[in-house]
């Protein structure tokens, strides 16, 4: 259950969402010296299961579909 608590320090920026845009914004702003808080409502991601684009091409399940045929 979500809880509301007081933050012990103020932040310069509040970023809603830690996707590609939110993560990039947080990186740039913190590198610029700002205090940033990021809020995310999505579920936690497991890199072992959730990031399928980081597979080697030969590990992809659809590799070779539609390719091939008879040799001449």
Backbone as numpy.savetxt, mean C-alpha at the origin, in Angstrom:
# Nx Ny Nz CAx CAy CAz Cx Cy Cz
-13.33 -2.57 18.32 -14.17 -1.39 18.32 -13.28 -0.15 18.32
-13.51 0.80 17.42 -12.70 2.01 17.37 -12.84 2.83 18.65
-11.75 3.44 19.03 -11.74 4.30 20.21 -11.16 5.64 19.83
-11.64 6.68 20.48 -11.12 8.02 20.27 -10.27 8.38 21.47
-9.02 8.74 21.21 -8.12 9.15 22.28 -7.46 10.46 21.88
-7.07 11.22 22.85 -6.37 12.47 22.58 -4.92 12.18 22.19
-4.48 12.89 21.20 -3.09 12.77 20.77 -2.22 13.64 21.68
-1.09 13.12 22.11 -0.23 13.92 23.00 0.44 15.11 22.31
0.47 15.11 20.98 1.10 16.24 20.29 0.28 16.61 19.07
0.33 17.87 18.68 -0.41 18.28 17.47 0.34 17.85 16.21
-0.41 17.67 15.16 0.16 17.33 13.87 -0.07 18.47 12.90
0.83 18.61 11.95 0.68 19.63 10.91 -0.31 19.18 9.84
-0.33 17.88 9.56 -1.15 17.34 8.48 -1.78 16.02 8.93
-3.02 15.81 8.53 -3.70 14.53 8.72 -4.03 13.97 7.34
-3.50 12.81 7.02 -3.74 12.17 5.73 -4.73 11.04 5.95
-5.81 11.05 5.17 -6.82 10.01 5.25 -6.55 9.00 4.14
-6.16 7.81 4.52 -5.89 6.75 3.54 -4.41 6.58 3.30
-3.94 5.34 3.40 -2.51 5.07 3.24 -2.22 4.36 1.92
-3.04 4.62 0.91 -2.79 4.04 -0.41 -1.61 4.71 -1.08
-1.51 4.54 -2.38 -0.38 5.08 -3.13 -0.27 6.60 -2.97
-1.38 7.30 -3.06 -1.36 8.76 -2.93 -1.06 9.20 -1.51
-1.71 8.57 -0.54 -1.50 8.93 0.86 -0.08 8.63 1.32
0.43 7.48 0.92 1.80 7.11 1.29 2.83 8.05 0.70
2.64 8.42 -0.56 3.55 9.36 -1.21 3.49 10.73 -0.56
2.27 11.19 -0.27 2.12 12.49 0.39 2.79 12.48 1.75
2.62 11.41 2.52 3.24 11.32 3.84 4.76 11.35 3.74
5.31 10.65 2.77 6.76 10.63 2.60 7.30 12.02 2.30
6.67 12.69 1.35 7.14 14.02 0.96 7.00 15.02 2.10
5.86 14.98 2.78 5.63 15.94 3.87 6.56 15.70 5.05
6.80 14.44 5.42 7.71 14.18 6.54 9.15 14.52 6.18
9.52 14.30 4.93 10.87 14.70 4.50 11.02 16.21 4.53
9.90 16.93 4.41 9.92 18.38 4.51 9.87 18.89 5.94
9.84 17.98 6.91 9.90 18.38 8.31 8.55 18.53 9.00
7.46 18.16 8.34 6.14 18.28 8.95 5.82 17.05 9.79
5.01 17.26 10.83 4.50 16.16 11.64 3.22 15.67 10.99
3.18 14.39 10.62 2.07 13.84 9.85 1.45 12.67 10.61
0.13 12.63 10.63 -0.59 11.46 11.12 -1.39 10.91 9.95
-1.42 9.58 9.84 -2.12 8.93 8.73 -3.19 8.02 9.31
-4.40 8.13 8.78 -5.52 7.30 9.22 -5.89 6.32 8.11
-6.10 5.07 8.48 -6.45 4.04 7.50 -7.57 3.18 8.07
-8.62 2.98 7.29 -9.75 2.17 7.73 -9.74 0.78 7.12
-8.88 0.56 6.16 -8.84 -0.74 5.49 -8.21 -1.81 6.36
-8.35 -3.06 5.94 -7.77 -4.16 6.71 -6.25 -4.19 6.58
-5.57 -4.78 7.55 -4.13 -4.95 7.41 -3.82 -5.87 6.23
-2.72 -5.61 5.56 -2.33 -6.42 4.41 -1.16 -7.31 4.78
-1.19 -8.52 4.27 -0.10 -9.47 4.47 0.69 -9.52 3.17
1.93 -9.04 3.16 2.71 -9.01 1.92 2.88 -10.39 1.27
2.88 -11.45 2.08 3.05 -12.80 1.53 1.84 -13.22 0.69
0.64 -12.71 1.02 -0.57 -13.14 0.32 -1.21 -12.05 -0.53
-1.03 -10.79 -0.16 -1.81 -9.72 -0.77 -1.13 -8.99 -1.91
0.17 -9.12 -2.08 0.86 -8.39 -3.13 1.25 -9.34 -4.26
0.30 -9.63 -5.12 0.54 -10.59 -6.20 1.38 -10.02 -7.33
1.49 -8.68 -7.43 2.27 -8.11 -8.52 3.77 -8.23 -8.29
4.17 -8.71 -7.11 5.59 -8.85 -6.82 6.07 -10.29 -7.00
5.43 -11.00 -7.90 5.84 -12.36 -8.21 6.74 -12.37 -9.44
7.60 -13.36 -9.49 8.37 -13.54 -10.71 7.42 -13.97 -11.81
7.67 -13.58 -13.05 6.75 -13.93 -14.15 6.47 -15.43 -14.24
7.47 -16.27 -13.94 7.25 -17.71 -14.05 6.41 -18.27 -12.90
6.15 -17.45 -11.85 5.28 -17.88 -10.76 3.82 -17.49 -10.96
3.53 -16.70 -11.97 2.15 -16.27 -12.20 1.31 -17.44 -12.70
0.09 -17.59 -12.19 -0.73 -18.75 -12.56 -1.17 -18.75 -14.02
-1.21 -17.61 -14.67 -1.67 -17.54 -16.05 -0.53 -17.56 -17.06
0.66 -17.84 -16.63 1.81 -17.83 -17.52 1.63 -18.86 -18.63
1.78 -18.42 -19.85 1.73 -19.31 -21.00 0.36 -19.54 -21.58
-0.68 -19.01 -20.97 -2.03 -19.19 -21.50 -2.14 -18.44 -22.82
-2.64 -19.09 -23.82 -2.81 -18.45 -25.12 -1.54 -18.40 -25.95
-0.50 -19.02 -25.47 0.77 -19.02 -26.19 1.06 -20.45 -26.62
1.63 -20.59 -27.73 2.02 -21.92 -28.16 1.30 -22.35 -29.41
1.23 -23.60 -29.60 0.62 -24.15 -30.79 1.50 -25.26 -31.34
1.21 -25.66 -32.55 2.00 -26.73 -33.17 3.33 -26.18 -33.66
4.34 -27.00 -33.49 5.65 -26.66 -34.03 5.67 -27.00 -35.51
6.35 -26.22 -36.27 6.43 -26.48 -37.72 7.77 -27.05 -38.07
